């Protein structure tokens, strides 16, 4: 019905124009409507919302870099299953980066009420792109902090998210995916895989308890408290409560509707939370 009235209005206005101008005007309006409908449909997709915010972060320091683009490509490959979807997503991202025809505020309004784990993993993806050059510039973090605030994430929660991300990043969780998009990194990727294989072989030769100790030994007590979102002078009960809340919020079932990649991300984040809990328990002598 809306299309009918738009076409009717175009025809009435077109009475005062040449035939060619009339046709061109109608065709342009139809194309605009199609694009608007396409955008509305895409905005309902969590993955498209990620693309919009990734573009915001890449534009933050006004110096888009190849390593950042490689990281975006890796994210697209993880969230979009088929080659066709990946190509379309990359085209969308380039359009968002160069034309910016979507308001970030539209994204905030659409996803601010999604579950905490999904928002947390989104922030980590933004951090992964910002850290692609191994440095987080002020403009980049200011943009990410602004996005986090718009999504209802507090300063303390952001600190927890950032610390979880840093642990995952330091352990190569994002690094390996970035390497897959660089032709010069095949040997590095093989080395990374070999290291993982060696770790697996070593773990098979040790007991479960010693393996668990190795996994948590790298995490400082300060970072462990930051992940749990509590101060070092918090009571044991407060620490336990903080851990239980995070365990519920990051449970993979919370993000199951967003696909396999979201589940994988939440699972890995939950590992970091469990490690933080183990470090704090050990430091406090808790059972």
mmCIF file with all atom_site columns, C-alpha atoms in Angstrom, residues 75-213:
data_model
loop_
_atom_site.group_PDB
_atom_site.id
_atom_site.type_symbol
_atom_site.label_atom_id
_atom_site.label_alt_id
_atom_site.label_comp_id
_atom_site.label_asym_id
_atom_site.label_entity_id
_atom_site.label_seq_id
_atom_site.pdbx_PDB_ins_code
_atom_site.Cartn_x
_atom_site.Cartn_y
_atom_site.Cartn_z
_atom_site.occupancy
_atom_site.B_iso_or_equiv
_atom_site.pdbx_formal_charge
_atom_site.auth_seq_id
_atom_site.auth_comp_id
_atom_site.auth_asym_id
_atom_site.auth_atom_id
_atom_site.pdbx_PDB_model_num
ATOM 1   C CA . UNK A 1 75  ? 35.489 -12.301 12.139 1.00 0.00 ? 75  UNK A CA 1
ATOM 2   C CA . UNK A 1 76  ? 33.289 -12.438 9.044  1.00 0.00 ? 76  UNK A CA 1
ATOM 3   C CA . UNK A 1 77  ? 34.572 -15.938 8.236  1.00 0.00 ? 77  UNK A CA 1
ATOM 4   C CA . UNK A 1 78  ? 33.722 -17.069 11.747 1.00 0.00 ? 78  UNK A CA 1
ATOM 5   C CA . UNK A 1 79  ? 30.211 -15.647 11.904 1.00 0.00 ? 79  UNK A CA 1
ATOM 6   C CA . UNK A 1 80  ? 29.056 -16.187 8.301  1.00 0.00 ? 80  UNK A CA 1
ATOM 7   C CA . UNK A 1 81  ? 28.991 -19.822 7.193  1.00 0.00 ? 81  UNK A CA 1
ATOM 8   C CA . UNK A 1 82  ? 28.883 -19.884 3.398  1.00 0.00 ? 82  UNK A CA 1
ATOM 9   C CA . UNK A 1 83  ? 31.277 -18.237 0.970  1.00 0.00 ? 83  UNK A CA 1
ATOM 10  C CA . UNK A 1 84  ? 28.396 -16.267 -0.519 1.00 0.00 ? 84  UNK A CA 1
ATOM 11  C CA . UNK A 1 85  ? 27.391 -14.903 2.911  1.00 0.00 ? 85  UNK A CA 1
ATOM 12  C CA . UNK A 1 86  ? 30.991 -13.982 3.635  1.00 0.00 ? 86  UNK A CA 1
ATOM 13  C CA . UNK A 1 87  ? 31.343 -12.096 0.341  1.00 0.00 ? 87  UNK A CA 1
ATOM 14  C CA . UNK A 1 88  ? 28.082 -10.237 0.943  1.00 0.00 ? 88  UNK A CA 1
ATOM 15  C CA . UNK A 1 89  ? 29.134 -9.382  4.497  1.00 0.00 ? 89  UNK A CA 1
ATOM 16  C CA . UNK A 1 90  ? 32.476 -8.051  3.273  1.00 0.00 ? 90  UNK A CA 1
ATOM 17  C CA . UNK A 1 91  ? 30.721 -5.862  0.697  1.00 0.00 ? 91  UNK A CA 1
ATOM 18  C CA . UNK A 1 92  ? 28.391 -4.590  3.431  1.00 0.00 ? 92  UNK A CA 1
ATOM 19  C CA . UNK A 1 93  ? 31.358 -3.813  5.645  1.00 0.00 ? 93  UNK A CA 1
ATOM 20  C CA . UNK A 1 94  ? 33.174 -1.855  2.935  1.00 0.00 ? 94  UNK A CA 1
ATOM 21  C CA . UNK A 1 95  ? 29.995 0.126   2.334  1.00 0.00 ? 95  UNK A CA 1
ATOM 22  C CA . UNK A 1 96  ? 29.609 0.835   6.053  1.00 0.00 ? 96  UNK A CA 1
ATOM 23  C CA . UNK A 1 97  ? 33.257 1.850   6.298  1.00 0.00 ? 97  UNK A CA 1
ATOM 24  C CA . UNK A 1 98  ? 33.203 4.211   3.324  1.00 0.00 ? 98  UNK A CA 1
ATOM 25  C CA . UNK A 1 99  ? 29.638 5.531   3.292  1.00 0.00 ? 99  UNK A CA 1
ATOM 26  C CA . UNK A 1 100 ? 28.394 4.952   6.823  1.00 0.00 ? 100 UNK A CA 1
ATOM 27  C CA . UNK A 1 101 ? 24.731 5.009   5.859  1.00 0.00 ? 101 UNK A CA 1
ATOM 28  C CA . UNK A 1 102 ? 23.644 3.287   9.091  1.00 0.00 ? 102 UNK A CA 1
ATOM 29  C CA . UNK A 1 103 ? 23.448 5.233   12.335 1.00 0.00 ? 103 UNK A CA 1
ATOM 30  C CA . UNK A 1 104 ? 25.205 3.450   15.199 1.00 0.00 ? 104 UNK A CA 1
ATOM 31  C CA . UNK A 1 105 ? 22.367 4.646   17.422 1.00 0.00 ? 105 UNK A CA 1
ATOM 32  C CA . UNK A 1 106 ? 20.021 2.355   15.516 1.00 0.00 ? 106 UNK A CA 1
ATOM 33  C CA . UNK A 1 107 ? 22.262 -0.548  16.477 1.00 0.00 ? 107 UNK A CA 1
ATOM 34  C CA . UNK A 1 108 ? 22.373 0.428   20.148 1.00 0.00 ? 108 UNK A CA 1
ATOM 35  C CA . UNK A 1 109 ? 18.591 0.622   20.265 1.00 0.00 ? 109 UNK A CA 1
ATOM 36  C CA . UNK A 1 110 ? 18.239 -2.812  18.676 1.00 0.00 ? 110 UNK A CA 1
ATOM 37  C CA . UNK A 1 111 ? 20.770 -4.793  20.698 1.00 0.00 ? 111 UNK A CA 1
ATOM 38  C CA . UNK A 1 112 ? 20.984 -3.084  24.081 1.00 0.00 ? 112 UNK A CA 1
ATOM 39  C CA . UNK A 1 113 ? 18.422 -5.527  25.474 1.00 0.00 ? 113 UNK A CA 1
ATOM 40  C CA . UNK A 1 114 ? 20.121 -8.717  24.300 1.00 0.00 ? 114 UNK A CA 1
ATOM 41  C CA . UNK A 1 115 ? 21.779 -10.941 26.890 1.00 0.00 ? 115 UNK A CA 1
ATOM 42  C CA . UNK A 1 116 ? 24.968 -9.828  28.638 1.00 0.00 ? 116 UNK A CA 1
ATOM 43  C CA . UNK A 1 117 ? 27.162 -12.576 27.165 1.00 0.00 ? 117 UNK A CA 1
ATOM 44  C CA . UNK A 1 118 ? 26.299 -11.532 23.600 1.00 0.00 ? 118 UNK A CA 1
ATOM 45  C CA . UNK A 1 119 ? 27.098 -7.885  24.328 1.00 0.00 ? 119 UNK A CA 1
ATOM 46  C CA . UNK A 1 120 ? 30.297 -8.909  26.072 1.00 0.00 ? 120 UNK A CA 1
ATOM 47  C CA . UNK A 1 121 ? 31.494 -11.014 23.137 1.00 0.00 ? 121 UNK A CA 1
ATOM 48  C CA . UNK A 1 122 ? 30.639 -8.163  20.760 1.00 0.00 ? 122 UNK A CA 1
ATOM 49  C CA . UNK A 1 123 ? 32.859 -5.813  22.772 1.00 0.00 ? 123 UNK A CA 1
ATOM 50  C CA . UNK A 1 124 ? 35.657 -8.400  22.621 1.00 0.00 ? 124 UNK A CA 1
ATOM 51  C CA . UNK A 1 125 ? 35.376 -8.554  18.827 1.00 0.00 ? 125 UNK A CA 1
ATOM 52  C CA . UNK A 1 126 ? 35.748 -4.773  18.727 1.00 0.00 ? 126 UNK A CA 1
ATOM 53  C CA . UNK A 1 127 ? 38.803 -5.004  20.973 1.00 0.00 ? 127 UNK A CA 1
ATOM 54  C CA . UNK A 1 128 ? 40.273 -7.705  18.721 1.00 0.00 ? 128 UNK A CA 1
ATOM 55  C CA . UNK A 1 129 ? 40.147 -5.331  15.748 1.00 0.00 ? 129 UNK A CA 1
ATOM 56  C CA . UNK A 1 130 ? 41.489 -2.396  17.759 1.00 0.00 ? 130 UNK A CA 1
ATOM 57  C CA . UNK A 1 131 ? 44.384 -4.559  19.017 1.00 0.00 ? 131 UNK A CA 1
ATOM 58  C CA . UNK A 1 132 ? 45.184 -5.894  15.525 1.00 0.00 ? 132 UNK A CA 1
ATOM 59  C CA . UNK A 1 133 ? 48.305 -3.695  15.452 1.00 0.00 ? 133 UNK A CA 1
ATOM 60  C CA . UNK A 1 134 ? 49.133 -4.713  19.052 1.00 0.00 ? 134 UNK A CA 1
ATOM 61  C CA . UNK A 1 135 ? 48.255 -1.275  20.369 1.00 0.00 ? 135 UNK A CA 1
ATOM 62  C CA . UNK A 1 136 ? 44.992 0.232   21.605 1.00 0.00 ? 136 UNK A CA 1
ATOM 63  C CA . UNK A 1 137 ? 44.830 3.918   20.652 1.00 0.00 ? 137 UNK A CA 1
ATOM 64  C CA . UNK A 1 138 ? 42.890 6.359   22.841 1.00 0.00 ? 138 UNK A CA 1
ATOM 65  C CA . UNK A 1 139 ? 40.390 7.159   20.105 1.00 0.00 ? 139 UNK A CA 1
ATOM 66  C CA . UNK A 1 140 ? 39.722 3.467   19.586 1.00 0.00 ? 140 UNK A CA 1
ATOM 67  C CA . UNK A 1 141 ? 39.154 2.745   23.263 1.00 0.00 ? 141 UNK A CA 1
ATOM 68  C CA . UNK A 1 142 ? 37.027 5.871   23.670 1.00 0.00 ? 142 UNK A CA 1
ATOM 69  C CA . UNK A 1 143 ? 34.819 4.596   20.852 1.00 0.00 ? 143 UNK A CA 1
ATOM 70  C CA . UNK A 1 144 ? 34.583 1.110   22.363 1.00 0.00 ? 144 UNK A CA 1
ATOM 71  C CA . UNK A 1 145 ? 33.848 2.564   25.807 1.00 0.00 ? 145 UNK A CA 1
ATOM 72  C CA . UNK A 1 146 ? 31.100 4.719   24.313 1.00 0.00 ? 146 UNK A CA 1
ATOM 73  C CA . UNK A 1 147 ? 29.581 1.688   22.578 1.00 0.00 ? 147 UNK A CA 1
ATOM 74  C CA . UNK A 1 148 ? 29.767 -0.308  25.818 1.00 0.00 ? 148 UNK A CA 1
ATOM 75  C CA . UNK A 1 149 ? 28.015 2.476   27.721 1.00 0.00 ? 149 UNK A CA 1
ATOM 76  C CA . UNK A 1 150 ? 25.284 2.709   25.081 1.00 0.00 ? 150 UNK A CA 1
ATOM 77  C CA . UNK A 1 151 ? 24.745 -1.048  25.452 1.00 0.00 ? 151 UNK A CA 1
ATOM 78  C CA . UNK A 1 152 ? 24.272 -0.677  29.214 1.00 0.00 ? 152 UNK A CA 1
ATOM 79  C CA . UNK A 1 153 ? 27.686 -2.038  30.220 1.00 0.00 ? 153 UNK A CA 1
ATOM 80  C CA . UNK A 1 154 ? 29.175 -0.403  33.323 1.00 0.00 ? 154 UNK A CA 1
ATOM 81  C CA . UNK A 1 155 ? 32.814 0.641   33.784 1.00 0.00 ? 155 UNK A CA 1
ATOM 82  C CA . UNK A 1 156 ? 33.462 -2.321  36.085 1.00 0.00 ? 156 UNK A CA 1
ATOM 83  C CA . UNK A 1 157 ? 31.842 -4.733  33.629 1.00 0.00 ? 157 UNK A CA 1
ATOM 84  C CA . UNK A 1 158 ? 33.913 -3.268  30.796 1.00 0.00 ? 158 UNK A CA 1
ATOM 85  C CA . UNK A 1 159 ? 37.071 -3.804  32.839 1.00 0.00 ? 159 UNK A CA 1
ATOM 86  C CA . UNK A 1 160 ? 36.077 -7.447  33.347 1.00 0.00 ? 160 UNK A CA 1
ATOM 87  C CA . UNK A 1 161 ? 35.324 -7.902  29.641 1.00 0.00 ? 161 UNK A CA 1
ATOM 88  C CA . UNK A 1 162 ? 38.600 -6.290  28.618 1.00 0.00 ? 162 UNK A CA 1
ATOM 89  C CA . UNK A 1 163 ? 40.599 -8.500  30.983 1.00 0.00 ? 163 UNK A CA 1
ATOM 90  C CA . UNK A 1 164 ? 38.880 -11.643 29.690 1.00 0.00 ? 164 UNK A CA 1
ATOM 91  C CA . UNK A 1 165 ? 39.667 -10.501 26.149 1.00 0.00 ? 165 UNK A CA 1
ATOM 92  C CA . UNK A 1 166 ? 43.334 -9.877  26.969 1.00 0.00 ? 166 UNK A CA 1
ATOM 93  C CA . UNK A 1 167 ? 43.675 -13.371 28.423 1.00 0.00 ? 167 UNK A CA 1
ATOM 94  C CA . UNK A 1 168 ? 42.070 -14.931 25.342 1.00 0.00 ? 168 UNK A CA 1
ATOM 95  C CA . UNK A 1 169 ? 44.164 -12.759 23.054 1.00 0.00 ? 169 UNK A CA 1
ATOM 96  C CA . UNK A 1 170 ? 47.417 -13.536 24.891 1.00 0.00 ? 170 UNK A CA 1
ATOM 97  C CA . UNK A 1 171 ? 46.666 -17.238 24.513 1.00 0.00 ? 171 UNK A CA 1
ATOM 98  C CA . UNK A 1 172 ? 46.268 -16.836 20.739 1.00 0.00 ? 172 UNK A CA 1
ATOM 99  C CA . UNK A 1 173 ? 42.500 -17.168 20.613 1.00 0.00 ? 173 UNK A CA 1
ATOM 100 C CA . UNK A 1 174 ? 42.194 -14.294 18.137 1.00 0.00 ? 174 UNK A CA 1
ATOM 101 C CA . UNK A 1 175 ? 45.729 -14.419 16.764 1.00 0.00 ? 175 UNK A CA 1
ATOM 102 C CA . UNK A 1 176 ? 45.303 -17.731 14.966 1.00 0.00 ? 176 UNK A CA 1
ATOM 103 C CA . UNK A 1 177 ? 42.162 -16.532 13.205 1.00 0.00 ? 177 UNK A CA 1
ATOM 104 C CA . UNK A 1 178 ? 43.951 -13.417 11.978 1.00 0.00 ? 178 UNK A CA 1
ATOM 105 C CA . UNK A 1 179 ? 46.824 -15.477 10.620 1.00 0.00 ? 179 UNK A CA 1
ATOM 106 C CA . UNK A 1 180 ? 44.455 -17.463 8.454  1.00 0.00 ? 180 UNK A CA 1
ATOM 107 C CA . UNK A 1 181 ? 43.871 -14.317 6.413  1.00 0.00 ? 181 UNK A CA 1
ATOM 108 C CA . UNK A 1 182 ? 47.526 -13.594 5.657  1.00 0.00 ? 182 UNK A CA 1
ATOM 109 C CA . UNK A 1 183 ? 49.362 -15.558 2.984  1.00 0.00 ? 183 UNK A CA 1
ATOM 110 C CA . UNK A 1 184 ? 52.711 -14.832 4.606  1.00 0.00 ? 184 UNK A CA 1
ATOM 111 C CA . UNK A 1 185 ? 51.668 -16.429 7.880  1.00 0.00 ? 185 UNK A CA 1
ATOM 112 C CA . UNK A 1 186 ? 51.283 -20.079 6.888  1.00 0.00 ? 186 UNK A CA 1
ATOM 113 C CA . UNK A 1 187 ? 54.503 -21.113 8.598  1.00 0.00 ? 187 UNK A CA 1
ATOM 114 C CA . UNK A 1 188 ? 53.571 -19.134 11.729 1.00 0.00 ? 188 UNK A CA 1
ATOM 115 C CA . UNK A 1 189 ? 50.174 -20.796 11.778 1.00 0.00 ? 189 UNK A CA 1
ATOM 116 C CA . UNK A 1 190 ? 51.821 -24.213 11.497 1.00 0.00 ? 190 UNK A CA 1
ATOM 117 C CA . UNK A 1 191 ? 54.093 -23.314 14.381 1.00 0.00 ? 191 UNK A CA 1
ATOM 118 C CA . UNK A 1 192 ? 51.106 -22.234 16.434 1.00 0.00 ? 192 UNK A CA 1
ATOM 119 C CA . UNK A 1 193 ? 49.357 -25.488 15.651 1.00 0.00 ? 193 UNK A CA 1
ATOM 120 C CA . UNK A 1 194 ? 52.499 -27.447 16.533 1.00 0.00 ? 194 UNK A CA 1
ATOM 121 C CA . UNK A 1 195 ? 52.674 -25.658 19.861 1.00 0.00 ? 195 UNK A CA 1
ATOM 122 C CA . UNK A 1 196 ? 49.070 -26.596 20.531 1.00 0.00 ? 196 UNK A CA 1
ATOM 123 C CA . UNK A 1 197 ? 49.809 -30.208 19.583 1.00 0.00 ? 197 UNK A CA 1
ATOM 124 C CA . UNK A 1 198 ? 52.792 -30.239 21.939 1.00 0.00 ? 198 UNK A CA 1
ATOM 125 C CA . UNK A 1 199 ? 50.656 -28.844 24.731 1.00 0.00 ? 199 UNK A CA 1
ATOM 126 C CA . UNK A 1 200 ? 48.057 -31.545 24.112 1.00 0.00 ? 200 UNK A CA 1
ATOM 127 C CA . UNK A 1 201 ? 50.726 -34.246 24.159 1.00 0.00 ? 201 UNK A CA 1
ATOM 128 C CA . UNK A 1 202 ? 52.196 -32.872 27.360 1.00 0.00 ? 202 UNK A CA 1
ATOM 129 C CA . UNK A 1 203 ? 48.792 -32.698 28.985 1.00 0.00 ? 203 UNK A CA 1
ATOM 130 C CA . UNK A 1 204 ? 48.174 -36.335 28.178 1.00 0.00 ? 204 UNK A CA 1
ATOM 131 C CA . UNK A 1 205 ? 51.294 -37.238 30.155 1.00 0.00 ? 205 UNK A CA 1
ATOM 132 C CA . UNK A 1 206 ? 50.243 -35.332 33.268 1.00 0.00 ? 206 UNK A CA 1
ATOM 133 C CA . UNK A 1 207 ? 47.447 -35.722 35.747 1.00 0.00 ? 207 UNK A CA 1
ATOM 134 C CA . UNK A 1 208 ? 44.282 -33.637 35.519 1.00 0.00 ? 208 UNK A CA 1
ATOM 135 C CA . UNK A 1 209 ? 45.169 -31.711 38.645 1.00 0.00 ? 209 UNK A CA 1
ATOM 136 C CA . UNK A 1 210 ? 48.637 -30.690 37.445 1.00 0.00 ? 210 UNK A CA 1
ATOM 137 C CA . UNK A 1 211 ? 47.189 -29.720 34.055 1.00 0.00 ? 211 UNK A CA 1
ATOM 138 C CA . UNK A 1 212 ? 44.656 -27.517 35.779 1.00 0.00 ? 212 UNK A CA 1
ATOM 139 C CA . UNK A 1 213 ? 47.418 -25.848 37.764 1.00 0.00 ? 213 UNK A CA 1
#
